[in-house]
Amino acid sequence: MDQKRWVYTPKEINVKRGVAYGLTDLMGGGWNNIVSGVIFAYLTLSVGLNPAMAGAITGVARIFDAIFSLIFGTITDGFYKTKLGKKYGRRHFWMLIGLIGFAISFLAFWVPATSIFGPGHDFVYYLTVYTLTELFVGMILIPWETLPTEMTTDYTKRTVLSGSRMFISATGTSLVFFILAILQSLPSAAAKKNAYLFAGILWTILFVVAIFISYRMTWERPLTKEFIAELDARPKLTVGQYIRETLHDYGQTFRNSAFRKHLTIYIFSFTGKDFYATLLPTFIVVCLGMASNIPWVLNAFAVFGILSTLIAAKLMITHGPRFLYSLSYIGIILAMIAYGLVYFLHVKNPLTVLIIITIIYQMSRGILEFTPWNVFPFIPDVDHIMTRGDKAGTYAAVMTFFRKSTGALATWLAGILLEELGYVTNATHQSVGVTDRVALVFMIAPIILIAIALIVSWTFKLNRQTHETLQAEINRLEAGGNKSEATSETREVVEELTGHPYESLWPDQTFEERQVQKNK
């Protein structure tokens, strides 16, 4: 192995390097919004697939991706043993393979299937190409997310690397919709007809360049003899053993009361957002009868989510997560009601009204996406007093796994609902009452899901004050303090957060000691 290769050569970590690392999230943020907000519209309004089949394409592919994500992390962990892993980096090798595959499959997705195979092969073609694209995206993002740990052990420098992600991701979201809105607004008939293909070409170029910059300007921890010895000393698990261990660890997280509530809030709110993104183009084009570029013009106002994120960062400190959840979810519910009123009151020339509603929605959405992942760092501390373990990675994996799975089901279910309601793709006129039913689903489905998240958020007690009490108790116990000396206030807070009697917490052995004993 050549330790002098650029992939093993550390460099100064500064803001420029942080931006270079974060550029991959231009694709990360953009891709997630293409999945939830563009692909369903493309497959139904442009390709002409019926909504159930269009929903099945994203649903099936994302389930495959969720399973793939479960095992791919351990594949990259052990790839240092191979010649390719030693030469090109156990993380960077897969990023490069994923980048090449993504460039081909993502671009191919926007090429009409009929121009390659003729009519009758649309479903199989788009399912295959989209599934491959999801797997290539995972092949890029999973190793990429480990790079801050590979590049430095310094907390501040890791923060520099990760800090730019949020804003770059939001920029990716806005660019995706802005590009499509511009292309569908061009006067040329050919440009409108091929808007998705041209957008796909531009997105591919943008994402590939961004990912390649991240690929070349990051590095991995050199595979020194000491580091290889450290890696080799870790437990050897087959893929089957790894899956069983992982599923067991996943299940154990649900013993944590704060996490159960946190995950419920996260899943229901994000699934409500998915329903909105999936059905908005159908609502605007079919129900309101507006031009095909209007949904993308409205979605480009996602840039206001960046502004609300900055506000949320301040409010998180001064008011806590429950306030942010209420602010976000009530804003989204009011926006969805307003969308429905625009349709049922037959508002004429509603674009200005829709812009105002959308800005309210996008600002609320920005807070919705900001809050759970800013609450998350405190969740493993609740587990720590329960198990004396450090399982932040496991908790993050559970959130990601369920997010991918429910995101897939949301789009699939939306497609099935549209078909059951009588919606016919590319019909000049829908049957009587169909647009009313579609508008109701567009309005009510997100409201129900967001309302569930709102109600659960009112019972969520983890905030700065309760976390300080929890952390103080952990520090006292780690210093050798006696559990019998805990104050009644501390006991009450800890029991509320964990969902377990205080006496059952802080076991005599650490999590690692129990694991060693278990594996003997």
Short mmCIF file of C-alpha atoms in Angstrom, two decimals:
data_model
loop_
_atom_site.label_atom_id
_atom_site.label_comp_id
_atom_site.label_asym_id
_atom_site.label_seq_id
_atom_site.Cartn_x
_atom_site.Cartn_y
_atom_site.Cartn_z
CA MET A 1 0.00 0.00 0.00
CA ASP A 2 1.21 3.46 -0.91
CA GLN A 3 0.62 5.67 2.13
CA LYS A 4 1.60 8.70 0.05
CA ARG A 5 -1.49 8.50 -2.14
CA TRP A 6 -3.73 11.54 -1.88
CA VAL A 7 -6.50 9.47 -0.28
CA TYR A 8 -4.23 8.97 2.76
CA THR A 9 -2.74 12.48 2.86
CA PRO A 10 -4.27 14.74 5.57
CA LYS A 11 -4.59 18.44 4.77
CA GLU A 12 -5.59 21.55 6.67
CA ILE A 13 -9.25 21.53 7.66
CA ASN A 14 -10.79 24.98 7.18
CA VAL A 15 -14.06 26.46 5.93
CA LYS A 16 -13.06 25.84 2.31
CA ARG A 17 -12.42 22.18 3.07
CA GLY A 18 -15.69 21.99 4.98
CA VAL A 19 -17.61 23.33 1.98
CA ALA A 20 -15.80 20.89 -0.32
CA TYR A 21 -16.77 17.99 1.94
CA GLY A 22 -20.37 19.23 2.24
CA LEU A 23 -20.86 19.56 -1.53
CA THR A 24 -21.98 15.94 -1.73
CA ASP A 25 -25.11 17.00 0.16
CA LEU A 26 -26.00 19.15 -2.86
CA MET A 27 -26.94 15.80 -4.34
CA GLY A 28 -28.19 14.47 -0.99
CA GLY A 29 -30.72 17.27 -0.48
CA GLY A 30 -31.54 17.56 -4.17
CA TRP A 31 -32.02 13.82 -4.60
CA ASN A 32 -34.39 13.50 -1.64
CA ASN A 33 -36.61 16.22 -3.07
CA ILE A 34 -36.46 14.73 -6.56
CA VAL A 35 -37.65 11.46 -5.03
CA SER A 36 -40.50 12.96 -3.01
CA GLY A 37 -41.46 15.90 -5.24
CA VAL A 38 -40.50 15.24 -8.87
CA ILE A 39 -40.37 11.55 -9.79
CA PHE A 40 -44.05 10.82 -9.12
CA ALA A 41 -45.07 13.84 -11.21
CA TYR A 42 -42.66 12.85 -13.99
CA LEU A 43 -43.93 9.26 -14.14
CA THR A 44 -47.61 10.24 -14.11
CA LEU A 45 -47.81 13.62 -15.86
CA SER A 46 -45.02 13.08 -18.42
CA VAL A 47 -44.45 9.33 -18.89
CA GLY A 48 -48.15 8.50 -18.43
CA LEU A 49 -47.91 5.65 -15.89
CA ASN A 50 -50.97 5.17 -13.73
CA PRO A 51 -50.42 6.53 -10.19
CA ALA A 52 -50.33 3.13 -8.45
CA MET A 53 -47.53 1.91 -10.73
CA ALA A 54 -45.64 5.19 -10.35
CA GLY A 55 -45.86 4.93 -6.56
CA ALA A 56 -44.77 1.29 -6.67
CA ILE A 57 -41.55 2.21 -8.50
CA THR A 58 -40.31 4.49 -5.73
CA GLY A 59 -41.79 2.28 -3.01
CA VAL A 60 -40.15 -0.98 -4.10
CA ALA A 61 -36.80 0.69 -4.85
CA ARG A 62 -36.59 2.42 -1.50
CA ILE A 63 -37.32 -0.81 0.37
CA PHE A 64 -34.40 -2.42 -1.48
CA ASP A 65 -32.32 0.65 -0.56
CA ALA A 66 -33.25 0.39 3.12
CA ILE A 67 -32.08 -3.24 3.19
CA PHE A 68 -28.93 -2.38 1.21
CA SER A 69 -28.09 0.43 3.65
CA LEU A 70 -28.35 -2.03 6.51
CA ILE A 71 -25.45 -4.15 5.23
CA PHE A 72 -23.35 -1.77 3.14
CA GLY A 73 -21.76 0.00 6.10
CA THR A 74 -20.09 -3.18 7.29
CA ILE A 75 -18.89 -3.92 3.74
CA THR A 76 -16.98 -0.62 3.65
CA ASP A 77 -15.70 -1.13 7.21
CA GLY A 78 -13.93 -4.34 6.20
CA PHE A 79 -12.86 -3.31 2.69
CA TYR A 80 -9.41 -2.25 3.94
CA LYS A 81 -8.39 -5.92 3.70
CA THR A 82 -8.63 -5.94 -0.11
CA LYS A 83 -6.05 -4.63 -2.61
CA LEU A 84 -8.58 -2.15 -4.01
CA GLY A 85 -9.46 -0.92 -0.53
CA LYS A 86 -5.81 -0.43 0.39
CA LYS A 87 -4.98 1.40 -2.83
CA TYR A 88 -8.05 3.58 -3.31
CA GLY A 89 -9.40 3.81 0.26
CA ARG A 90 -12.09 1.66 1.83
CA ARG A 91 -14.53 4.62 1.70
CA HIS A 92 -13.36 6.48 -1.42
CA PHE A 93 -13.31 3.38 -3.63
CA TRP A 94 -17.04 2.92 -3.15
CA MET A 95 -17.73 6.65 -3.53
CA LEU A 96 -16.04 6.51 -6.95
CA ILE A 97 -17.93 3.38 -8.03
CA GLY A 98 -21.17 4.95 -6.81
CA LEU A 99 -20.40 8.20 -8.63
CA ILE A 100 -19.83 6.44 -11.96
CA GLY A 101 -22.95 4.30 -11.57
CA PHE A 102 -25.05 7.27 -10.47
CA ALA A 103 -23.96 9.36 -13.45
CA ILE A 104 -25.16 6.63 -15.83
CA SER A 105 -28.37 5.44 -14.12
CA PHE A 106 -29.63 8.86 -13.00
CA LEU A 107 -29.25 10.30 -16.49
CA ALA A 108 -30.86 7.18 -18.00
CA PHE A 109 -33.90 7.64 -15.78
CA TRP A 110 -34.88 10.81 -17.65
CA VAL A 111 -34.50 9.21 -21.09
CA PRO A 112 -37.97 8.06 -22.32
CA ALA A 113 -38.18 4.26 -22.14
CA THR A 114 -40.10 4.16 -25.42
CA SER A 115 -37.14 5.68 -27.27
CA ILE A 116 -34.98 2.69 -26.20
CA PHE A 117 -37.29 -0.33 -25.95
CA GLY A 118 -40.49 0.87 -27.59
CA PRO A 119 -43.92 0.97 -25.91
CA GLY A 120 -44.92 -1.46 -23.17
CA HIS A 121 -41.70 -1.55 -21.15
CA ASP A 122 -42.09 1.64 -19.11
CA PHE A 123 -42.71 0.09 -15.69
CA VAL A 124 -39.84 -2.44 -15.80
CA TYR A 125 -37.42 0.12 -17.27
CA TYR A 126 -38.09 2.86 -14.70
CA LEU A 127 -38.22 0.41 -11.78
CA THR A 128 -34.85 -1.07 -12.75
CA VAL A 129 -33.10 2.22 -13.44
CA TYR A 130 -34.54 3.94 -10.38
CA THR A 131 -33.61 1.03 -8.07
CA LEU A 132 -30.04 1.10 -9.39
CA THR A 133 -29.90 4.86 -8.84
CA GLU A 134 -31.05 4.47 -5.22
CA LEU A 135 -28.34 1.86 -4.61
CA PHE A 136 -25.65 4.04 -6.20
CA VAL A 137 -26.77 7.01 -4.07
CA GLY A 138 -26.39 4.83 -0.96
CA MET A 139 -22.99 3.71 -2.21
CA ILE A 140 -21.94 7.38 -2.23
CA LEU A 141 -23.62 8.69 0.92
CA ILE A 142 -22.90 5.87 3.39
CA PRO A 143 -19.07 6.04 3.10
CA TRP A 144 -19.19 9.83 2.65
CA GLU A 145 -20.92 10.27 6.02
CA THR A 146 -18.03 8.46 7.75
CA LEU A 147 -15.36 10.82 6.38
CA PRO A 148 -15.34 13.41 9.22
CA THR A 149 -14.44 10.56 11.58
CA GLU A 150 -11.75 9.37 9.14
CA MET A 151 -10.27 12.84 8.53
CA THR A 152 -9.84 14.08 12.11
CA THR A 153 -10.46 13.25 15.75
CA ASP A 154 -10.89 16.94 16.67
CA TYR A 155 -14.50 17.85 17.58
CA THR A 156 -14.24 21.42 16.28
CA LYS A 157 -12.77 20.33 12.95
CA ARG A 158 -15.45 17.70 12.53
CA THR A 159 -18.00 20.45 13.14
CA VAL A 160 -16.38 22.54 10.40
CA LEU A 161 -16.69 19.57 8.02
CA SER A 162 -20.31 18.84 8.85
CA GLY A 163 -21.56 22.38 9.47
CA SER A 164 -21.96 23.35 5.83
CA ARG A 165 -24.15 20.35 5.01
CA MET A 166 -27.42 21.89 6.15
CA PHE A 167 -27.17 24.95 3.92
CA ILE A 168 -25.71 23.10 0.93
CA SER A 169 -28.54 20.55 1.18
CA ALA A 170 -31.14 23.34 1.25
CA THR A 171 -29.41 24.93 -1.75
CA GLY A 172 -29.67 21.62 -3.61
CA THR A 173 -33.40 21.53 -2.88
CA SER A 174 -33.95 25.01 -4.30
CA LEU A 175 -31.75 24.41 -7.37
CA VAL A 176 -33.62 21.24 -8.31
CA PHE A 177 -36.97 23.00 -8.45
CA PHE A 178 -35.59 26.25 -9.88
CA ILE A 179 -33.98 24.44 -12.85
CA LEU A 180 -37.18 22.53 -13.64
CA ALA A 181 -39.35 25.66 -13.26
CA ILE A 182 -37.15 27.60 -15.70
CA LEU A 183 -37.14 24.83 -18.30
CA GLN A 184 -40.91 24.38 -18.16
CA SER A 185 -41.38 28.15 -18.45
CA LEU A 186 -39.46 28.44 -21.75
CA PRO A 187 -41.62 29.41 -24.76
CA SER A 188 -40.19 26.66 -26.97
CA ALA A 189 -42.54 23.68 -27.36
CA ALA A 190 -39.56 21.34 -27.71
CA ALA A 191 -38.07 22.66 -24.46
CA LYS A 192 -41.33 22.06 -22.57
CA LYS A 193 -41.72 18.57 -24.05
CA ASN A 194 -38.18 17.60 -23.03
CA ALA A 195 -38.03 19.66 -19.83
CA TYR A 196 -37.49 16.63 -17.58
CA LEU A 197 -34.74 15.26 -19.85
CA PHE A 198 -32.93 18.62 -19.98
CA ALA A 199 -33.36 19.02 -16.21
CA GLY A 200 -31.99 15.51 -15.70
CA ILE A 201 -28.90 16.36 -17.76
CA LEU A 202 -28.28 19.56 -15.77
CA TRP A 203 -28.91 17.82 -12.43
CA THR A 204 -26.52 15.01 -13.38
CA ILE A 205 -23.73 17.45 -14.30
CA LEU A 206 -24.30 19.51 -11.14
CA PHE A 207 -24.36 16.52 -8.80
CA VAL A 208 -21.46 14.65 -10.39
CA VAL A 209 -19.18 17.70 -10.25
CA ALA A 210 -20.14 18.35 -6.59
CA ILE A 211 -19.56 14.74 -5.55
CA PHE A 212 -16.24 14.54 -7.40
CA ILE A 213 -14.97 17.66 -5.60
CA SER A 214 -15.87 16.03 -2.27
CA TYR A 215 -14.22 12.81 -3.40
CA ARG A 216 -10.92 14.48 -4.32
CA MET A 217 -10.70 16.98 -1.46
CA THR A 218 -11.26 14.50 1.38
CA TRP A 219 -9.11 11.67 2.70
CA GLU A 220 -9.09 8.66 5.01
CA ARG A 221 -7.15 7.70 8.08
CA PRO A 222 -3.86 6.11 6.90
CA LEU A 223 -3.80 2.32 7.22
CA THR A 224 -0.84 2.15 9.57
CA LYS A 225 0.12 -1.10 11.26
CA GLU A 226 -1.39 0.21 14.49
CA PHE A 227 -4.69 1.16 12.84
CA ILE A 228 -4.93 -2.17 11.00
CA ALA A 229 -4.29 -3.96 14.29
CA GLU A 230 -7.10 -1.91 15.86
CA LEU A 231 -9.47 -2.78 12.99
CA ASP A 232 -8.50 -6.46 13.09
CA ALA A 233 -9.18 -6.59 16.83
CA ARG A 234 -12.85 -5.75 16.30
CA PRO A 235 -15.35 -8.66 16.44
CA LYS A 236 -15.47 -10.70 13.22
CA LEU A 237 -19.07 -11.07 12.06
CA THR A 238 -20.50 -12.61 8.91
CA VAL A 239 -23.13 -10.60 7.03
CA GLY A 240 -25.83 -12.82 8.55
CA GLN A 241 -24.46 -12.35 12.07
CA TYR A 242 -24.14 -8.62 11.46
CA ILE A 243 -27.78 -8.37 10.37
CA ARG A 244 -28.99 -10.33 13.40
CA GLU A 245 -26.87 -8.22 15.78
CA THR A 246 -28.04 -5.03 14.09
CA LEU A 247 -31.72 -5.95 14.24
CA HIS A 248 -31.32 -6.86 17.91
CA ASP A 249 -29.66 -3.50 18.62
CA TYR A 250 -32.42 -1.75 16.65
CA GLY A 251 -35.04 -3.43 18.80
CA GLN A 252 -33.31 -2.41 22.02
CA THR A 253 -33.61 1.29 21.13
CA PHE A 254 -37.39 1.09 21.56
CA ARG A 255 -36.94 0.53 25.28
CA ASN A 256 -36.01 4.24 25.40
CA SER A 257 -39.21 6.24 25.99
CA ALA A 258 -37.74 9.55 24.79
CA PHE A 259 -36.59 7.86 21.58
CA ARG A 260 -39.97 6.23 20.94
CA LYS A 261 -41.62 9.64 21.08
CA HIS A 262 -38.83 11.26 19.09
CA LEU A 263 -39.08 8.63 16.33
CA THR A 264 -42.88 8.92 16.22
CA ILE A 265 -42.66 12.69 15.82
CA TYR A 266 -39.95 12.35 13.18
CA ILE A 267 -41.64 9.65 11.10
CA PHE A 268 -45.17 11.12 11.09
CA SER A 269 -44.03 14.66 10.35
CA PHE A 270 -41.65 13.66 7.56
CA THR A 271 -44.22 11.29 6.03
CA GLY A 272 -46.74 14.15 6.04
CA LYS A 273 -44.15 16.24 4.20
CA ASP A 274 -43.73 13.39 1.69
CA PHE A 275 -47.47 13.30 0.96
CA TYR A 276 -47.43 17.04 0.32
CA ALA A 277 -44.43 16.84 -2.03
CA THR A 278 -45.82 13.85 -3.93
CA LEU A 279 -49.32 15.23 -4.47
CA LEU A 280 -48.60 18.96 -4.93
CA PRO A 281 -47.97 18.77 -8.73
CA THR A 282 -51.18 16.78 -9.26
CA PHE A 283 -53.13 19.23 -7.10
CA ILE A 284 -51.77 22.28 -8.95
CA VAL A 285 -51.95 20.94 -12.52
CA VAL A 286 -55.02 18.67 -12.37
CA CYS A 287 -57.20 20.14 -9.62
CA LEU A 288 -56.46 23.84 -10.12
CA GLY A 289 -55.80 23.52 -13.86
CA MET A 290 -52.62 25.62 -13.74
CA ALA A 291 -49.55 25.41 -16.00
CA SER A 292 -47.14 22.49 -15.56
CA ASN A 293 -44.29 24.76 -14.41
CA ILE A 294 -46.23 26.23 -11.46
CA PRO A 295 -45.53 23.35 -8.99
CA TRP A 296 -41.79 23.81 -9.54
CA VAL A 297 -42.04 27.60 -9.25
CA LEU A 298 -43.78 27.12 -5.89
CA ASN A 299 -41.29 24.48 -4.74
CA ALA A 300 -38.40 26.83 -5.53
CA PHE A 301 -39.61 28.87 -2.55
CA ALA A 302 -37.95 26.14 -0.47
CA VAL A 303 -35.19 28.74 -0.17
CA PHE A 304 -37.30 30.29 2.63
CA GLY A 305 -36.60 27.11 4.59
CA ILE A 306 -33.00 28.30 4.96
CA LEU A 307 -34.26 31.51 6.63
CA SER A 308 -36.52 29.63 9.04
CA THR A 309 -33.65 27.25 9.89
CA LEU A 310 -31.55 30.20 11.04
CA ILE A 311 -34.45 31.41 13.19
CA ALA A 312 -35.00 27.89 14.55
CA ALA A 313 -31.35 27.65 15.67
CA LYS A 314 -31.96 30.60 17.99
CA LEU A 315 -35.40 29.42 19.17
CA MET A 316 -34.05 25.96 19.98
CA ILE A 317 -31.88 27.54 22.67
CA THR A 318 -34.42 30.02 24.03
CA HIS A 319 -37.69 28.06 23.70
CA GLY A 320 -36.81 24.38 23.21
CA PRO A 321 -37.98 21.69 20.79
CA ARG A 322 -41.63 21.51 21.87
CA PHE A 323 -42.13 25.14 20.92
CA LEU A 324 -40.45 24.57 17.54
CA TYR A 325 -42.56 21.49 16.86
CA SER A 326 -45.75 23.41 17.62
CA LEU A 327 -44.67 26.39 15.52
CA SER A 328 -43.79 24.18 12.57
CA TYR A 329 -46.71 21.77 12.65
CA ILE A 330 -49.39 24.39 13.25
CA GLY A 331 -47.93 26.42 10.37
CA ILE A 332 -48.11 23.39 8.04
CA ILE A 333 -51.66 22.51 9.10
CA LEU A 334 -52.82 26.09 8.45
CA ALA A 335 -51.06 26.05 5.07
CA MET A 336 -52.77 22.79 4.07
CA ILE A 337 -56.17 24.17 5.06
CA ALA A 338 -55.41 27.29 3.00
CA TYR A 339 -54.48 25.18 -0.06
CA GLY A 340 -57.81 23.38 0.25
CA LEU A 341 -59.74 26.65 0.55
CA VAL A 342 -58.11 27.96 -2.65
CA TYR A 343 -59.57 24.98 -4.50
CA PHE A 344 -62.99 24.65 -2.85
CA LEU A 345 -63.68 28.41 -2.86
CA HIS A 346 -62.70 28.54 -6.56
CA VAL A 347 -60.28 31.42 -6.08
CA LYS A 348 -59.57 33.03 -9.45
CA ASN A 349 -55.97 33.71 -10.54
CA PRO A 350 -54.71 32.16 -7.29
CA LEU A 351 -50.95 32.31 -7.98
CA THR A 352 -50.24 35.18 -5.56
CA VAL A 353 -52.25 33.49 -2.82
CA LEU A 354 -50.49 30.17 -3.50
CA ILE A 355 -47.09 31.86 -3.24
CA ILE A 356 -47.96 33.28 0.19
CA ILE A 357 -49.28 29.90 1.39
CA THR A 358 -46.21 28.13 0.03
CA ILE A 359 -43.81 30.52 1.78
CA ILE A 360 -45.60 29.76 5.07
CA TYR A 361 -45.40 26.05 4.33
CA GLN A 362 -41.71 26.14 3.34
CA MET A 363 -40.70 28.13 6.41
CA SER A 364 -42.60 25.63 8.58
CA ARG A 365 -40.99 22.75 6.65
CA GLY A 366 -37.54 24.18 7.33
CA ILE A 367 -38.23 24.00 11.08
CA LEU A 368 -39.73 20.51 10.68
CA GLU A 369 -36.49 19.24 9.12
CA PHE A 370 -34.19 21.17 11.46
CA THR A 371 -35.64 20.17 14.83
CA PRO A 372 -35.45 16.33 15.00
CA TRP A 373 -31.78 16.09 14.05
CA ASN A 374 -30.92 18.86 16.52
CA VAL A 375 -32.78 17.01 19.27
CA PHE A 376 -31.14 13.72 18.28
CA PRO A 377 -27.68 14.28 19.90
CA PHE A 378 -29.36 14.24 23.34
CA ILE A 379 -31.19 10.92 22.77
CA PRO A 380 -28.10 8.66 23.23
CA ASP A 381 -27.55 10.27 26.64
CA VAL A 382 -30.92 8.89 27.74
CA ASP A 383 -29.78 5.47 26.55
CA HIS A 384 -26.45 5.90 28.35
CA ILE A 385 -28.08 6.07 31.77
CA MET A 386 -30.13 3.00 30.81
CA THR A 387 -27.31 0.83 29.43
CA ARG A 388 -24.01 2.66 30.14
CA GLY A 389 -23.36 2.22 26.40
CA ASP A 390 -22.44 4.59 23.57
CA LYS A 391 -24.94 3.75 20.82
CA ALA A 392 -25.39 7.02 18.92
CA GLY A 393 -24.68 5.23 15.63
CA THR A 394 -27.36 2.64 16.29
CA TYR A 395 -29.97 5.30 17.06
CA ALA A 396 -29.04 7.25 13.90
CA ALA A 397 -29.30 4.05 11.85
CA VAL A 398 -32.77 3.30 13.22
CA MET A 399 -33.97 6.78 12.31
CA THR A 400 -32.52 6.53 8.81
CA PHE A 401 -33.89 3.02 8.24
CA PHE A 402 -37.43 3.94 9.25
CA ARG A 403 -37.27 7.23 7.37
CA LYS A 404 -36.36 5.47 4.12
CA SER A 405 -39.00 2.79 4.63
CA THR A 406 -41.87 5.14 5.46
CA GLY A 407 -40.81 7.57 2.72
CA ALA A 408 -41.14 4.72 0.24
CA LEU A 409 -44.56 3.73 1.56
CA ALA A 410 -45.85 7.32 1.50
CA THR A 411 -45.31 7.72 -2.24
CA TRP A 412 -46.63 4.22 -2.94
CA LEU A 413 -49.75 4.82 -0.85
CA ALA A 414 -50.33 8.21 -2.48
CA GLY A 415 -50.31 6.55 -5.90
CA ILE A 416 -52.72 3.82 -4.81
CA LEU A 417 -55.07 6.43 -3.30
CA LEU A 418 -55.13 8.48 -6.51
CA GLU A 419 -56.03 5.41 -8.56
CA GLU A 420 -58.73 4.36 -6.08
CA LEU A 421 -60.18 7.87 -6.25
CA GLY A 422 -60.63 7.49 -10.00
CA TYR A 423 -57.77 9.70 -11.17
CA VAL A 424 -56.73 8.87 -14.75
CA THR A 425 -53.24 9.86 -15.88
CA ASN A 426 -53.08 12.26 -18.84
CA ALA A 427 -56.88 12.36 -19.21
CA THR A 428 -58.16 15.57 -20.84
CA HIS A 429 -61.00 15.66 -18.34
CA GLN A 430 -61.32 13.74 -15.07
CA SER A 431 -64.62 12.11 -14.08
CA VAL A 432 -67.07 14.14 -12.01
CA GLY A 433 -65.89 14.53 -8.41
CA VAL A 434 -62.37 13.16 -8.99
CA THR A 435 -60.59 16.49 -8.58
CA ASP A 436 -62.61 17.18 -5.41
CA ARG A 437 -61.47 13.87 -3.94
CA VAL A 438 -57.85 14.41 -4.98
CA ALA A 439 -57.87 17.89 -3.42
CA LEU A 440 -59.29 16.46 -0.19
CA VAL A 441 -56.58 13.79 0.02
CA PHE A 442 -53.87 16.36 -0.73
CA MET A 443 -55.17 18.51 2.13
CA ILE A 444 -56.26 15.93 4.71
CA ALA A 445 -53.50 13.28 4.53
CA PRO A 446 -50.68 15.65 5.59
CA ILE A 447 -52.93 17.28 8.19
CA ILE A 448 -53.67 13.93 9.89
CA LEU A 449 -50.01 12.86 9.90
CA ILE A 450 -48.73 16.25 11.09
CA ALA A 451 -51.46 16.43 13.76
CA ILE A 452 -50.34 13.06 15.19
CA ALA A 453 -46.75 14.36 15.36
CA LEU A 454 -48.01 17.57 17.02
CA ILE A 455 -49.96 15.71 19.72
CA VAL A 456 -47.02 13.42 20.52
CA SER A 457 -44.67 16.43 20.63
CA TRP A 458 -46.73 17.90 23.49
CA THR A 459 -45.70 14.88 25.62
CA PHE A 460 -42.01 15.14 24.69
CA LYS A 461 -40.10 16.25 27.79
CA LEU A 462 -36.47 16.20 26.58
CA ASN A 463 -35.18 19.79 26.48
CA ARG A 464 -32.22 21.80 27.71
CA GLN A 465 -33.37 21.82 31.33
CA THR A 466 -34.22 18.11 31.60
CA HIS A 467 -31.06 17.17 29.70
CA GLU A 468 -28.95 19.20 32.14
CA THR A 469 -30.55 17.25 35.01
CA LEU A 470 -29.93 13.97 33.18
CA GLN A 471 -26.31 14.83 32.32
CA ALA A 472 -25.59 15.96 35.88
CA GLU A 473 -26.84 12.61 37.19
CA ILE A 474 -24.75 10.68 34.64
CA ASN A 475 -21.67 12.68 35.68
CA ARG A 476 -22.41 12.00 39.37
CA LEU A 477 -22.80 8.25 38.77
CA GLU A 478 -19.68 8.08 36.59
CA ALA A 479 -17.76 9.73 39.43
CA GLY A 480 -18.80 6.87 41.73
CA GLY A 481 -21.94 8.44 43.21
CA ASN A 482 -24.47 6.20 44.94
CA LYS A 483 -27.85 5.71 43.21
CA SER A 484 -29.60 5.92 46.59
CA GLU A 485 -28.47 9.55 46.92
CA ALA A 486 -30.36 10.77 43.83
CA THR A 487 -32.85 13.59 44.55
CA SER A 488 -36.58 13.08 43.98
CA GLU A 489 -36.51 15.70 41.21
CA THR A 490 -33.70 13.86 39.42
CA ARG A 491 -35.47 10.53 39.76
CA GLU A 492 -38.66 12.00 38.31
CA VAL A 493 -36.88 13.55 35.31
CA VAL A 494 -34.82 10.44 34.55
CA GLU A 495 -37.83 8.12 34.84
CA GLU A 496 -39.87 10.42 32.58
CA LEU A 497 -37.17 10.40 29.90
CA THR A 498 -36.30 6.70 30.03
CA GLY A 499 -39.71 5.21 30.81
CA HIS A 500 -38.14 2.92 33.45
CA PRO A 501 -37.93 2.91 37.27
CA TYR A 502 -34.80 4.67 38.48
CA GLU A 503 -33.58 1.56 40.34
CA SER A 504 -33.35 -0.41 37.06
CA LEU A 505 -31.06 2.16 35.44
CA TRP A 506 -27.25 2.46 35.40
CA PRO A 507 -26.36 -1.27 35.47
CA ASP A 508 -23.30 -2.46 37.36
CA GLN A 509 -21.41 -3.38 34.18
CA THR A 510 -20.84 -1.11 31.19
CA PHE A 511 -22.36 -2.05 27.84
CA GLU A 512 -18.92 -3.01 26.49
CA GLU A 513 -18.20 -5.26 29.50
CA ARG A 514 -21.51 -7.05 28.99
CA GLN A 515 -20.76 -7.53 25.27
CA VAL A 516 -17.34 -9.05 26.03
CA GLN A 517 -18.89 -11.40 28.57
CA LYS A 518 -21.66 -12.32 26.13
CA ASN A 519 -19.18 -13.19 23.35
CA LYS A 520 -17.00 -15.43 25.52
#
